[in-house]
PDB file of C-alpha atoms in Angstrom:
ATOM      1  CA  MET B  15      53.527 -40.686 -19.747  1.00  0.00           C
ATOM      2  CA  ASP B  16      50.959 -43.317 -18.797  1.00  0.00           C
ATOM      3  CA  VAL B  17      50.424 -43.354 -15.004  1.00  0.00           C
ATOM      4  CA  SER B  18      47.322 -45.510 -14.945  1.00  0.00           C
ATOM      5  CA  TRP B  19      49.347 -48.269 -13.295  1.00  0.00           C
ATOM      6  CA  LEU B  20      49.420 -46.096 -10.104  1.00  0.00           C
ATOM      7  CA  VAL B  21      45.628 -46.409  -9.532  1.00  0.00           C
ATOM      8  CA  PRO B  22      45.705 -49.988  -8.070  1.00  0.00           C
ATOM      9  CA  ILE B  23      48.528 -48.997  -5.715  1.00  0.00           C
ATOM     10  CA  ALA B  24      46.573 -45.952  -4.469  1.00  0.00           C
ATOM     11  CA  LEU B  25      43.485 -48.075  -3.820  1.00  0.00           C
ATOM     12  CA  CYS B  26      45.494 -50.610  -1.833  1.00  0.00           C
ATOM     13  CA  LEU B  27      47.056 -47.908   0.301  1.00  0.00           C
ATOM     14  CA  CYS B  28      43.556 -46.439   0.960  1.00  0.00           C
ATOM     15  CA  LEU B  29      42.209 -49.800   2.100  1.00  0.00           C
ATOM     16  CA  VAL B  30      45.129 -50.260   4.474  1.00  0.00           C
ATOM     17  CA  ILE B  31      44.564 -46.837   6.027  1.00  0.00           C
ATOM     18  CA  CYS B  32      40.780 -47.402   6.360  1.00  0.00           C
ATOM     19  CA  ASP B  33      41.318 -50.734   8.121  1.00  0.00           C
ATOM     20  CA  ALA B  34      43.776 -49.196  10.542  1.00  0.00           C
ATOM     21  CA  GLY B  35      40.975 -47.577  12.524  1.00  0.00           C
ATOM     22  CA  GLU B  36      40.784 -44.041  13.797  1.00  0.00           C
ATOM     23  CA  SER B  37      44.043 -42.158  13.630  1.00  0.00           C
ATOM     24  CA  PRO B  38      45.459 -40.694  16.843  1.00  0.00           C
ATOM     25  CA  PRO B  39      44.621 -37.068  17.560  1.00  0.00           C
ATOM     26  CA  VAL B  40      46.981 -34.518  16.167  1.00  0.00           C
ATOM     27  CA  GLU B  41      47.922 -31.583  18.357  1.00  0.00           C
ATOM     28  CA  GLY B  42      48.033 -28.118  16.923  1.00  0.00           C
ATOM     29  CA  PRO B  43      45.776 -26.361  14.436  1.00  0.00           C
ATOM     30  CA  PRO B  44      43.123 -28.367  12.539  1.00  0.00           C
ATOM     31  CA  LEU B  45      44.501 -30.355   9.628  1.00  0.00           C
ATOM     32  CA  THR B  46      42.836 -31.445   6.428  1.00  0.00           C
ATOM     33  CA  ARG B  47      41.757 -35.053   6.019  1.00  0.00           C
ATOM     34  CA  TYR B  48      44.790 -35.735   3.859  1.00  0.00           C
ATOM     35  CA  TYR B  49      47.114 -35.187   6.815  1.00  0.00           C
ATOM     36  CA  THR B  50      45.094 -36.963   9.530  1.00  0.00           C
ATOM     37  CA  GLY B  51      45.224 -40.369   7.863  1.00  0.00           C
ATOM     38  CA  GLU B  52      41.600 -40.270   6.709  1.00  0.00           C
ATOM     39  CA  CYS B  53      40.938 -41.693   3.287  1.00  0.00           C
ATOM     40  CA  ILE B  54      38.544 -39.576   1.278  1.00  0.00           C
ATOM     41  CA  LEU B  55      37.734 -42.573  -0.973  1.00  0.00           C
ATOM     42  CA  CYS B  56      36.586 -44.837   1.881  1.00  0.00           C
ATOM     43  CA  PRO B  57      32.816 -45.416   2.278  1.00  0.00           C
ATOM     44  CA  ALA B  58      31.058 -43.643   5.176  1.00  0.00           C
ATOM     45  CA  GLY B  59      30.765 -45.700   8.345  1.00  0.00           C
ATOM     46  CA  SER B  60      27.559 -46.310  10.329  1.00  0.00           C
ATOM     47  CA  ALA B  61      26.256 -43.531  12.577  1.00  0.00           C
ATOM     48  CA  GLY B  62      27.648 -43.486  16.078  1.00  0.00           C
ATOM     49  CA  PRO B  63      25.549 -43.554  19.260  1.00  0.00           C
ATOM     50  CA  ALA B  64      23.669 -40.414  20.318  1.00  0.00           C
ATOM     51  CA  GLY B  65      25.571 -38.088  22.607  1.00  0.00           C
ATOM     52  CA  PRO B  66      24.480 -37.171  26.150  1.00  0.00           C
ATOM     53  CA  ILE B  67      21.694 -34.617  26.698  1.00  0.00           C
ATOM     54  CA  GLY B  68      23.042 -31.103  26.892  1.00  0.00           C
ATOM     55  CA  ALA B  69      22.671 -28.721  29.808  1.00  0.00           C
ATOM     56  CA  PRO B  70      19.427 -26.650  30.049  1.00  0.00           C
ATOM     57  CA  GLY B  71      19.440 -23.385  28.118  1.00  0.00           C
ATOM     58  CA  VAL B  72      19.214 -19.899  29.576  1.00  0.00           C
ATOM     59  CA  ALA B  73      15.701 -18.885  30.733  1.00  0.00           C
ATOM     60  CA  GLY B  74      13.776 -16.606  28.364  1.00  0.00           C
ATOM     61  CA  ARG B  75      12.836 -13.001  29.111  1.00  0.00           C
ATOM     62  CA  ASP B  76       9.696 -12.141  31.031  1.00  0.00           C
ATOM     63  CA  GLY B  77       6.579 -11.152  29.068  1.00  0.00           C
ATOM     64  CA  ARG B  78       5.648  -7.579  28.296  1.00  0.00           C
ATOM     65  CA  ASP B  79       1.947  -7.650  29.316  1.00  0.00           C
ATOM     66  CA  GLY B  80       0.596  -6.926  25.876  1.00  0.00           C
ATOM     67  CA  ARG B  81       2.948  -4.014  25.175  1.00  0.00           C
ATOM     68  CA  ASP B  82       3.906  -5.351  21.772  1.00  0.00           C
ATOM     69  CA  ARG B  83       0.469  -6.398  20.568  1.00  0.00           C
ATOM     70  CA  GLY B  84       0.009  -5.978  16.832  1.00  0.00           C
ATOM     71  CA  CYS B  85      -2.318  -3.629  14.987  1.00  0.00           C
ATOM     72  CA  CYS B  86      -5.019  -6.158  14.341  1.00  0.00           C
ATOM     73  CA  ASP B  87      -5.760  -6.801  18.025  1.00  0.00           C
ATOM     74  CA  GLY B  88      -6.770  -3.221  18.440  1.00  0.00           C
ATOM     75  CA  GLY B  89      -8.707  -2.224  15.360  1.00  0.00           C
ATOM     76  CA  ASN B  90      -9.208   1.454  16.022  1.00  0.00           C
ATOM     77  CA  SER B  91      -6.323   2.846  18.075  1.00  0.00           C
ATOM     78  CA  ASP B  92      -7.968   5.966  19.481  1.00  0.00           C
ATOM     79  CA  GLY B  93      -8.747   4.586  22.907  1.00  0.00           C
ATOM     80  CA  GLY B  94      -5.436   4.693  24.755  1.00  0.00           C
ATOM     81  CA  ASP B  95      -6.593   7.521  27.041  1.00  0.00           C
ATOM     82  CA  GLY B  96     -10.339   7.003  27.160  1.00  0.00           C
ATOM     83  CA  GLY B  97     -10.814   8.777  23.849  1.00  0.00           C
ATOM     84  CA  GLY B  98     -11.958   7.731  20.382  1.00  0.00           C
ATOM     85  CA  ASP B  99     -14.042   4.624  19.875  1.00  0.00           C
ATOM     86  CA  GLY B 100     -11.680   2.170  21.542  1.00  0.00           C
ATOM     87  CA  GLY B 101      -8.167   0.899  21.309  1.00  0.00           C
ATOM     88  CA  GLY B 102      -8.191  -2.845  21.332  1.00  0.00           C
ATOM     89  CA  GLY B 103      -6.712  -4.603  24.324  1.00  0.00           C
ATOM     90  CA  GLY B 104      -5.017  -1.591  25.867  1.00  0.00           C
ATOM     91  CA  GLY B 105      -7.263   1.430  25.305  1.00  0.00           C
ATOM     92  CA  GLY B 106      -9.877   3.276  27.251  1.00  0.00           C
ATOM     93  CA  GLY B 107      -8.809   2.467  30.789  1.00  0.00           C
ATOM     94  CA  GLY B 108      -5.746   4.693  31.092  1.00  0.00           C
ATOM     95  CA  ASP B 109      -4.536   4.997  34.704  1.00  0.00           C
ATOM     96  CA  SER B 110      -7.999   5.227  36.195  1.00  0.00           C
ATOM     97  CA  GLY B 111      -7.561   2.122  38.354  1.00  0.00           C
ATOM     98  CA  GLY B 112      -9.889  -0.834  38.201  1.00  0.00           C
ATOM     99  CA  GLY B 113      -9.260  -1.271  34.485  1.00  0.00           C
ATOM    100  CA  PRO B 114      -9.106  -4.630  32.764  1.00  0.00           C
ATOM    101  CA  PRO B 115      -6.153  -6.918  33.485  1.00  0.00           C
ATOM    102  CA  SER B 116      -3.615  -7.525  30.758  1.00  0.00           C
ATOM    103  CA  ARG B 117      -4.970 -10.827  29.500  1.00  0.00           C
ATOM    104  CA  GLY B 118      -6.576  -9.329  26.403  1.00  0.00           C
ATOM    105  CA  GLY B 119     -10.021  -8.274  25.309  1.00  0.00           C
ATOM    106  CA  ALA B 120     -11.317  -5.275  23.355  1.00  0.00           C
ATOM    107  CA  VAL B 121     -11.855  -1.901  25.033  1.00  0.00           C
ATOM    108  CA  TYR B 122     -14.151   0.731  23.536  1.00  0.00           C
ATOM    109  CA  VAL B 123     -15.997   3.915  24.498  1.00  0.00           C
ATOM    110  CA  ARG B 124     -19.781   3.906  24.368  1.00  0.00           C
ATOM    111  CA  TRP B 125     -20.588   7.546  23.657  1.00  0.00           C
ATOM    112  CA  GLY B 126     -23.901   8.829  25.005  1.00  0.00           C
ATOM    113  CA  MET B 127     -24.435   6.031  27.556  1.00  0.00           C
ATOM    114  CA  THR B 128     -23.325   5.178  31.087  1.00  0.00           C
ATOM    115  CA  GLU B 129     -23.687   1.385  30.774  1.00  0.00           C
ATOM    116  CA  CYS B 130     -22.152  -1.267  28.495  1.00  0.00           C
ATOM    117  CA  SER B 131     -23.791  -3.992  26.439  1.00  0.00           C
ATOM    118  CA  SER B 132     -24.951  -7.078  28.296  1.00  0.00           C
ATOM    119  CA  ASP B 133     -21.837  -9.168  27.568  1.00  0.00           C
ATOM    120  CA  SER B 134     -19.259  -6.407  28.162  1.00  0.00           C
ATOM    121  CA  GLN B 135     -17.981  -5.145  31.503  1.00  0.00           C
ATOM    122  CA  LEU B 136     -18.042  -1.515  32.620  1.00  0.00           C
ATOM    123  CA  VAL B 137     -14.546  -0.173  33.318  1.00  0.00           C
ATOM    124  CA  TYR B 138     -15.801   3.277  34.295  1.00  0.00           C
ATOM    125  CA  SER B 139     -18.479   5.774  33.327  1.00  0.00           C
ATOM    126  CA  GLY B 140     -18.080   9.514  33.023  1.00  0.00           C
ATOM    127  CA  ILE B 141     -18.642  12.593  30.916  1.00  0.00           C
ATOM    128  CA  ALA B 142     -17.481  13.443  27.400  1.00  0.00           C
ATOM    129  CA  ALA B 143     -15.034  16.325  27.080  1.00  0.00           C
ATOM    130  CA  GLY B 144     -12.844  18.034  24.497  1.00  0.00           C
ATOM    131  CA  GLY B 145     -11.384  21.319  23.312  1.00  0.00           C
ATOM    132  CA  HIS B 146     -13.596  24.405  22.970  1.00  0.00           C
ATOM    133  CA  TYR B 147     -15.300  24.665  19.610  1.00  0.00           C
ATOM    134  CA  THR B 148     -13.784  28.147  18.998  1.00  0.00           C
ATOM    135  CA  HIS B 149     -10.208  27.178  19.878  1.00  0.00           C
ATOM    136  CA  PRO B 150      -7.913  26.162  17.001  1.00  0.00           C
ATOM    137  CA  GLY B 151      -5.569  24.488  19.484  1.00  0.00           C
ATOM    138  CA  SER B 152      -5.871  21.951  22.308  1.00  0.00           C
ATOM    139  CA  GLY B 153      -6.618  18.349  21.374  1.00  0.00           C
ATOM    140  CA  SER B 154      -8.795  17.313  18.466  1.00  0.00           C
ATOM    141  CA  ASN B 155     -10.052  14.137  20.123  1.00  0.00           C
ATOM    142  CA  TYR B 156     -12.937  13.660  22.515  1.00  0.00           C
ATOM    143  CA  LEU B 157     -12.171  12.126  25.921  1.00  0.00           C
ATOM    144  CA  CYS B 158     -14.300  10.086  28.285  1.00  0.00           C
ATOM    145  CA  LEU B 159     -13.412  11.607  31.668  1.00  0.00           C
ATOM    146  CA  PRO B 160     -14.080   9.533  34.809  1.00  0.00           C
ATOM    147  CA  GLU B 161     -16.395  10.860  37.477  1.00  0.00           C
ATOM    148  CA  ASP B 162     -13.714  10.643  40.187  1.00  0.00           C
ATOM    149  CA  PRO B 163     -10.564  12.418  38.941  1.00  0.00           C
ATOM    150  CA  ILE B 164      -7.271  12.213  40.800  1.00  0.00           C
ATOM    151  CA  TYR B 165      -4.998  15.272  40.787  1.00  0.00           C
ATOM    152  CA  ASP B 166      -1.264  15.356  41.465  1.00  0.00           C
ATOM    153  CA  GLU B 167      -0.190  18.619  43.135  1.00  0.00           C
ATOM    154  CA  PRO B 168      -2.491  20.897  41.105  1.00  0.00           C
ATOM    155  CA  GLN B 169      -1.448  24.522  40.780  1.00  0.00           C
ATOM    156  CA  ALA B 170      -4.095  27.052  41.786  1.00  0.00           C
ATOM    157  CA  GLY B 171      -5.594  29.340  39.182  1.00  0.00           C
ATOM    158  CA  THR B 172      -6.356  29.051  35.482  1.00  0.00           C
ATOM    159  CA  GLY B 173      -3.517  31.117  34.056  1.00  0.00           C
ATOM    160  CA  GLY B 174      -0.377  30.013  32.288  1.00  0.00           C
ATOM    161  CA  ASN B 175       0.196  28.069  29.122  1.00  0.00           C
ATOM    162  CA  ARG B 176      -2.308  25.233  29.079  1.00  0.00           C
ATOM    163  CA  ALA B 177      -4.422  23.001  26.888  1.00  0.00           C
ATOM    164  CA  ILE B 178      -8.016  23.360  28.102  1.00  0.00           C
ATOM    165  CA  LEU B 179     -10.752  20.738  28.424  1.00  0.00           C
ATOM    166  CA  TYR B 180     -14.465  21.539  28.366  1.00  0.00           C
ATOM    167  CA  ALA B 181     -17.527  19.387  28.849  1.00  0.00           C
ATOM    168  CA  ALA B 182     -19.126  18.243  25.577  1.00  0.00           C
ATOM    169  CA  GLU B 183     -22.700  19.110  24.606  1.00  0.00           C
ATOM    170  CA  TYR B 184     -25.193  17.804  22.094  1.00  0.00           C
ATOM    171  CA  GLU B 185     -26.083  20.247  19.297  1.00  0.00           C
ATOM    172  CA  MET B 186     -29.171  18.498  17.932  1.00  0.00           C
ATOM    173  CA  ASN B 187     -31.825  21.176  17.377  1.00  0.00           C
ATOM    174  CA  THR B 188     -31.952  20.320  13.655  1.00  0.00           C
ATOM    175  CA  PHE B 189     -32.030  16.542  14.119  1.00  0.00           C
ATOM    176  CA  PRO B 190     -35.521  15.406  15.232  1.00  0.00           C
ATOM    177  CA  ASN B 191     -34.343  11.991  16.451  1.00  0.00           C
ATOM    178  CA  TRP B 192     -32.221  13.642  19.141  1.00  0.00           C
ATOM    179  CA  ALA B 193     -33.946  17.001  19.596  1.00  0.00           C
ATOM    180  CA  SER B 194     -34.544  16.260  23.282  1.00  0.00           C
ATOM    181  CA  LEU B 195     -30.781  15.987  23.835  1.00  0.00           C
ATOM    182  CA  HIS B 196     -30.009  19.489  22.580  1.00  0.00           C
ATOM    183  CA  ASP B 197     -27.675  21.565  24.811  1.00  0.00           C
ATOM    184  CA  HIS B 198     -27.295  18.781  27.390  1.00  0.00           C
ATOM    185  CA  ASN B 199     -23.929  17.384  28.400  1.00  0.00           C
ATOM    186  CA  VAL B 200     -22.915  13.970  27.044  1.00  0.00           C
ATOM    187  CA  PRO B 201     -22.296  10.884  29.209  1.00  0.00           C
ATOM    188  CA  CYS B 202     -19.953   8.066  28.223  1.00  0.00           C
ATOM    189  CA  ALA B 203     -18.837   4.625  29.349  1.00  0.00           C
ATOM    190  CA  VAL B 204     -15.553   2.771  28.859  1.00  0.00           C
ATOM    191  CA  CYS B 205     -16.330  -0.899  28.269  1.00  0.00           C
ATOM    192  CA  TRP B 206     -14.301  -4.109  28.124  1.00  0.00           C
ATOM    193  CA  ALA B 207     -15.309  -7.109  26.003  1.00  0.00           C
ATOM    194  CA  SER B 208     -13.069  -9.647  27.739  1.00  0.00           C
ATOM    195  CA  SER B 209     -13.667 -12.555  25.353  1.00  0.00           C
ATOM    196  CA  ARG B 210     -13.114 -10.589  22.132  1.00  0.00           C
ATOM    197  CA  ASN B 211      -9.809  -9.050  21.067  1.00  0.00           C
ATOM    198  CA  SER B 212     -10.586  -7.108  17.877  1.00  0.00           C
ATOM    199  CA  LEU B 213     -12.486  -3.823  17.601  1.00  0.00           C
ATOM    200  CA  LEU B 214     -14.010  -2.292  14.464  1.00  0.00           C
ATOM    201  CA  VAL B 215     -16.023   0.917  14.036  1.00  0.00           C
ATOM    202  CA  VAL B 216     -18.075   0.709  10.840  1.00  0.00           C
ATOM    203  CA  PRO B 217     -19.240   4.052   9.399  1.00  0.00           C
ATOM    204  CA  ALA B 218     -22.361   4.339   7.225  1.00  0.00           C
ATOM    205  CA  ARG B 219     -23.785   1.027   8.478  1.00  0.00           C
ATOM    206  CA  ASN B 220     -25.607   0.225  11.715  1.00  0.00           C
ATOM    207  CA  VAL B 221     -24.895  -3.530  11.573  1.00  0.00           C
ATOM    208  CA  CYS B 222     -21.629  -5.412  11.848  1.00  0.00           C
ATOM    209  CA  PRO B 223     -19.984  -7.165   8.843  1.00  0.00           C
ATOM    210  CA  GLY B 224     -21.013 -10.736   9.658  1.00  0.00           C
ATOM    211  CA  SER B 225     -22.209 -13.224  12.226  1.00  0.00           C
ATOM    212  CA  ASP B 226     -18.716 -13.623  13.668  1.00  0.00           C
ATOM    213  CA  TRP B 227     -18.797  -9.981  14.822  1.00  0.00           C
ATOM    214  CA  THR B 228     -20.686  -8.847  17.939  1.00  0.00           C
ATOM    215  CA  THR B 229     -22.549  -5.534  17.764  1.00  0.00           C
ATOM    216  CA  GLU B 230     -21.658  -3.616  20.929  1.00  0.00           C
ATOM    217  CA  TYR B 231     -23.887  -0.715  19.929  1.00  0.00           C
ATOM    218  CA  ALA B 232     -25.082   1.215  16.873  1.00  0.00           C
ATOM    219  CA  GLY B 233     -25.994   4.834  16.241  1.00  0.00           C
ATOM    220  CA  TYR B 234     -24.892   7.872  14.257  1.00  0.00           C
ATOM    221  CA  MET B 235     -21.502   9.376  13.472  1.00  0.00           C
ATOM    222  CA  VAL B 236     -20.939  12.731  15.192  1.00  0.00           C
ATOM    223  CA  ALA B 237     -18.189  15.350  15.215  1.00  0.00           C
ATOM    224  CA  SER B 238     -17.683  19.110  15.541  1.00  0.00           C
ATOM    225  CA  PHE B 239     -19.465  21.573  13.240  1.00  0.00           C
ATOM    226  CA  TYR B 240     -17.874  21.730   9.801  1.00  0.00           C
ATOM    227  CA  ASN B 241     -17.246  25.510   9.935  1.00  0.00           C
ATOM    228  CA  HIS B 242     -15.931  25.859  13.489  1.00  0.00           C
ATOM    229  CA  PRO B 243     -12.217  26.597  14.033  1.00  0.00           C
ATOM    230  CA  GLY B 244     -11.732  23.611  16.330  1.00  0.00           C
ATOM    231  CA  ARG B 245     -11.687  20.236  14.597  1.00  0.00           C
ATOM    232  CA  SER B 246     -12.499  16.905  16.195  1.00  0.00           C
ATOM    233  CA  GLN B 247     -12.635  13.216  15.492  1.00  0.00           C
ATOM    234  CA  PHE B 248     -15.665  11.401  14.171  1.00  0.00           C
ATOM    235  CA  VAL B 249     -17.050   9.072  16.842  1.00  0.00           C
ATOM    236  CA  CYS B 250     -20.057   6.770  16.986  1.00  0.00           C
ATOM    237  CA  MET B 251     -22.818   8.064  19.274  1.00  0.00           C
ATOM    238  CA  ASP B 252     -25.249   5.466  20.608  1.00  0.00           C
ATOM    239  CA  ARG B 253     -28.688   5.682  18.989  1.00  0.00           C
ATOM    240  CA  GLN B 254     -30.271   5.459  22.468  1.00  0.00           C
ATOM    241  CA  ALA B 255     -28.127   8.343  23.719  1.00  0.00           C
ATOM    242  CA  GLU B 256     -28.842   9.794  27.165  1.00  0.00           C
ATOM    243  CA  VAL B 257     -27.927  13.049  28.893  1.00  0.00           C
ATOM    244  CA  VAL B 258     -26.037  14.021  32.017  1.00  0.00           C
ATOM    245  CA  SER B 259     -28.732  14.912  34.532  1.00  0.00           C
ATOM    246  CA  ARG B 260     -29.350  18.627  35.241  1.00  0.00           C
ATOM    247  CA  SER B 261     -26.916  19.663  32.490  1.00  0.00           C
ATOM    248  CA  SER B 262     -29.056  21.775  30.118  1.00  0.00           C
ATOM    249  CA  HIS B 263     -26.971  24.936  30.441  1.00  0.00           C
ATOM    250  CA  ASN B 264     -25.973  25.700  26.832  1.00  0.00           C
ATOM    251  CA  THR B 265     -22.390  26.492  27.825  1.00  0.00           C
ATOM    252  CA  ASP B 266     -21.010  25.498  24.406  1.00  0.00           C
ATOM    253  CA  GLY B 267     -17.669  23.911  25.155  1.00  0.00           C
ATOM    254  CA  ALA B 268     -16.882  20.862  23.029  1.00  0.00           C
ATOM    255  CA  LEU B 269     -19.802  20.100  20.721  1.00  0.00           C
ATOM    256  CA  PHE B 270     -21.328  17.079  18.982  1.00  0.00           C
ATOM    257  CA  TYR B 271     -23.145  17.461  15.650  1.00  0.00           C
ATOM    258  CA  VAL B 272     -24.612  14.654  13.553  1.00  0.00           C
ATOM    259  CA  ALA B 273     -22.585  13.942  10.417  1.00  0.00           C
ATOM    260  CA  ASP B 274     -24.380  13.713   7.084  1.00  0.00           C
ATOM    261  CA  ALA B 275     -23.354  13.011   3.506  1.00  0.00           C
ATOM    262  CA  ARG B 276     -22.694  15.493   0.720  1.00  0.00           C
ATOM    263  CA  CYS B 277     -22.914  14.473  -2.909  1.00  0.00           C
ATOM    264  CA  GLY B 278     -20.998  16.155  -5.683  1.00  0.00           C
ATOM    265  CA  SER B 279     -20.302  15.695  -9.371  1.00  0.00           C
ATOM    266  CA  SER B 280     -16.960  17.523  -9.213  1.00  0.00           C
ATOM    267  CA  GLY B 281     -15.254  14.673  -7.402  1.00  0.00           C
ATOM    268  CA  SER B 282     -15.230  16.282  -3.936  1.00  0.00           C
ATOM    269  CA  GLY B 283     -18.511  14.744  -2.795  1.00  0.00           C
ATOM    270  CA  LEU B 284     -19.553  11.192  -2.034  1.00  0.00           C
ATOM    271  CA  PRO B 285     -20.945   8.960  -4.798  1.00  0.00           C
ATOM    272  CA  CYS B 286     -24.743   9.256  -4.871  1.00  0.00           C
ATOM    273  CA  PRO B 287     -26.169   6.682  -5.061  1.00  0.00           C
ATOM    274  CA  PRO B 288     -25.434   4.710  -2.949  1.00  0.00           C
ATOM    275  CA  TYR B 289     -25.149   7.693  -0.558  1.00  0.00           C
ATOM    276  CA  GLU B 290     -27.926  10.261  -0.191  1.00  0.00           C
ATOM    277  CA  ASP B 291     -27.291  13.980  -0.079  1.00  0.00           C
ATOM    278  CA  GLY B 292     -28.011  15.123   3.491  1.00  0.00           C
ATOM    279  CA  GLY B 293     -28.506  11.584   4.805  1.00  0.00           C
ATOM    280  CA  GLU B 294     -27.283  11.131   8.377  1.00  0.00           C
ATOM    281  CA  ILE B 295     -24.361   8.696   8.573  1.00  0.00           C
ATOM    282  CA  THR B 296     -25.033   5.675  10.755  1.00  0.00           C
ATOM    283  CA  CYS B 297     -22.380   3.583  12.524  1.00  0.00           C
ATOM    284  CA  ALA B 298     -21.785   0.363  14.422  1.00  0.00           C
ATOM    285  CA  VAL B 299     -19.164  -0.575  17.004  1.00  0.00           C
ATOM    286  CA  CYS B 300     -18.210  -4.232  16.562  1.00  0.00           C
ATOM    287  CA  THR B 301     -15.959  -6.718  18.350  1.00  0.00           C
ATOM    288  CA  ARG B 302     -14.884 -10.312  17.843  1.00  0.00           C
TER     289      ARG B 302
END
């Protein structure tokens, strides 16, 4: 049956409804437009005036003082307790007091020295320490211990189940550049580069990657002896390394040996060239 004659009637009814203005509110649950008197064929009206400004939102949470800083602000993450070569904005200082405030900057350890570079600030200076070279346990990292420790109810005696820290010594009798350091204890300094937030330790090079990096210091990579039971980290020892005064006692606690390269055709060695068999590995500590 042909119902096309109904179209004009429907359009007329729609126009009447549209001209009638806004329909009165309907109590009860929301209704579709068909039941509220709204014509779905009518053209959209002009935009109404802007509503009033809403009430202020709830205040945000307080900051977390750098707790959630990402990986790339810290570079090397070994410095949280004064160990390794730094830890970005939060490393090196520990709870020693007088450390850098939480507004950023890169913190690093300068092994072998008691002062920092000219544009970095000294957090504290101290002595290098670590586990005994014959012990398979204790920590594997070197620590930069402050010169003024604070104890909290220490128990007398050396017995009991403990991890043990010893002073670190240079073992350099086969390395002419540092022969005068042999058997002396090793100083260290925890430094803060307040205007630079990233830290990078570059092995096998004594310069930083580019002009946008600042060289804090350069030297040689050192670690424990390859055949000793106790393992350690590789750290960058300053080329101008000094000694702790009156410390030539050869007590052999934690030890520092220069790291050198080993070549090999079986796949276990380094590629030579560019590396040289027996060549001492240089290093640079860089910030930006």
